[in-house]
């Protein structure tokens, strides 16, 4: 099952970083019609002003589109400062706040204090936002520099600054040489982290336009955010995610199982974080529970190793003993894309986001 979000990149997927209301509306409707379930604002890479960001949220809400936000605006950055803007951006609307742990890396103040402030912000927005954290230490970003040799995006600039490197092409090269920065590349048919001399060669040959990774995510922040609860016992952060399992950091099951063994979470908490609540976040009512009539989407976990051993989708095996055996797939789309998908010949299923946690009571 695959659901897509339309990435908002000024000049490429949306006319500019100051789009009109009409341009925003048409961008949202076009994304839904093409088969996306919604949109994602990439504030750490392609930020809008807080005002434009808020306009995009309002229009997505009006059209019932899923709207996700990698925090950051032209007035802030991809850190706690950007998270502080969220209440003013979302107002009375609904929004998914992506990978909250990414904003608790100690950029603004002590990471423990950042976590607590992030939790307090999320508490004020209970019922309005979907949230998740990921547990991998490695992040995913890029090394792109402009013609003057300056690192373009806020995320890699923060990563370099965290270890005292200049946010320039030379600073990036030094970080690669020192083993702090890795290049994400395909090796032997698999996506891998490449270090050292080989990584530097790839970076230079690609003229900086390559995926990068830094070990910047703090396990303590991930733990704090994952386990935080309201007095009612509900979790403040909804789910554990991967933030991109395409490169080798898809450790959501293993890390959450480790928290169960540690005693920080119960087995039911784990199922809540990895399955039940994520299914509610998207309104996938046939998933997330092991009961008669539910979709037979099942993952079996070895309780000793904490690793997944088998996985099924619609009752058919897709992974056995760590080996992928499944073929094909199914797109999850909104009703706006029914004709597009019917014409494409690609298997699809229409989902109703009005039934999602995001839009509950909206």
mmCIF file of N, CA and C in Angstrom, residues 42-51 53 70-79 81-83 85:
data_model
loop_
_atom_site.group_PDB
_atom_site.id
_atom_site.type_symbol
_atom_site.label_atom_id
_atom_site.label_comp_id
_atom_site.label_asym_id
_atom_site.label_seq_id
_atom_site.Cartn_x
_atom_site.Cartn_y
_atom_site.Cartn_z
ATOM 1 N N UNK A 42 8.076 21.591 2.727
ATOM 2 C CA UNK A 42 9.442 21.231 3.090
ATOM 3 C C UNK A 42 10.162 22.448 3.662
ATOM 4 N N UNK A 43 9.752 22.846 4.870
ATOM 5 C CA UNK A 43 10.273 24.074 5.458
ATOM 6 C C UNK A 43 11.762 24.095 5.703
ATOM 7 N N UNK A 44 12.373 22.928 5.868
ATOM 8 C CA UNK A 44 13.817 22.876 6.079
ATOM 9 C C UNK A 44 14.613 23.029 4.804
ATOM 10 N N UNK A 45 13.928 23.038 3.659
ATOM 11 C CA UNK A 45 14.591 23.097 2.358
ATOM 12 C C UNK A 45 14.001 24.164 1.442
ATOM 13 N N UNK A 46 12.688 24.250 1.410
ATOM 14 C CA UNK A 46 11.998 25.191 0.524
ATOM 15 C C UNK A 46 10.945 25.948 1.334
ATOM 16 N N UNK A 47 11.386 26.832 2.216
ATOM 17 C CA UNK A 47 10.445 27.489 3.134
ATOM 18 C C UNK A 47 9.601 28.577 2.478
ATOM 19 N N UNK A 48 8.424 28.755 3.026
ATOM 20 C CA UNK A 48 7.548 29.872 2.692
ATOM 21 C C UNK A 48 7.526 30.814 3.900
ATOM 22 N N UNK A 49 6.923 31.965 3.746
ATOM 23 C CA UNK A 49 6.700 32.831 4.901
ATOM 24 C C UNK A 49 5.683 32.156 5.813
ATOM 25 N N UNK A 50 5.641 32.517 7.097
ATOM 26 C CA UNK A 50 4.613 31.941 7.968
ATOM 27 C C UNK A 50 3.204 32.190 7.439
ATOM 28 N N UNK A 51 2.994 33.360 6.837
ATOM 29 C CA UNK A 51 1.671 33.702 6.320
ATOM 30 C C UNK A 51 1.276 32.792 5.159
ATOM 31 N N UNK A 53 2.580 29.837 4.501
ATOM 32 C CA UNK A 53 2.456 28.492 5.067
ATOM 33 C C UNK A 53 1.063 28.288 5.650
ATOM 34 N N UNK A 70 7.235 19.691 7.239
ATOM 35 C CA UNK A 70 8.599 19.645 7.773
ATOM 36 C C UNK A 70 8.883 21.074 8.218
ATOM 37 N N UNK A 71 9.003 21.257 9.517
ATOM 38 C CA UNK A 71 9.006 22.591 10.122
ATOM 39 C C UNK A 71 10.101 23.495 9.560
ATOM 40 N N UNK A 72 9.741 24.764 9.422
ATOM 41 C CA UNK A 72 10.676 25.794 8.989
ATOM 42 C C UNK A 72 9.987 26.811 8.103
ATOM 43 N N UNK A 73 10.303 28.079 8.311
ATOM 44 C CA UNK A 73 9.763 29.142 7.469
ATOM 45 C C UNK A 73 10.875 30.124 7.141
ATOM 46 N N UNK A 74 10.561 31.126 6.357
ATOM 47 C CA UNK A 74 11.547 32.151 6.025
ATOM 48 C C UNK A 74 11.944 32.968 7.253
ATOM 49 N N UNK A 75 11.125 32.923 8.293
ATOM 50 C CA UNK A 75 11.416 33.677 9.510
ATOM 51 C C UNK A 75 12.113 32.844 10.576
ATOM 52 N N UNK A 76 12.228 31.535 10.349
ATOM 53 C CA UNK A 76 12.811 30.674 11.377
ATOM 54 C C UNK A 76 13.723 29.643 10.720
ATOM 55 N N UNK A 77 13.650 28.411 11.194
ATOM 56 C CA UNK A 77 14.456 27.345 10.623
ATOM 57 C C UNK A 77 13.880 26.002 10.996
ATOM 58 N N UNK A 78 14.593 24.947 10.622
ATOM 59 C CA UNK A 78 14.142 23.586 10.904
ATOM 60 C C UNK A 78 14.653 23.170 12.282
ATOM 61 N N UNK A 79 14.111 23.821 13.305
ATOM 62 C CA UNK A 79 14.512 23.589 14.686
ATOM 63 C C UNK A 79 13.389 24.063 15.606
ATOM 64 N N UNK A 81 12.804 26.777 17.009
ATOM 65 C CA UNK A 81 12.281 28.085 16.639
ATOM 66 C C UNK A 81 11.171 27.979 15.614
ATOM 67 N N UNK A 82 11.314 27.049 14.671
ATOM 68 C CA UNK A 82 10.268 26.824 13.683
ATOM 69 C C UNK A 82 9.043 26.179 14.295
ATOM 70 N N UNK A 83 9.267 25.267 15.244
ATOM 71 C CA UNK A 83 8.138 24.600 15.905
ATOM 72 C C UNK A 83 7.300 25.606 16.695
ATOM 73 N N UNK A 85 6.421 28.380 15.789
ATOM 74 C CA UNK A 85 5.514 29.075 14.877
ATOM 75 C C UNK A 85 4.237 28.282 14.584
#
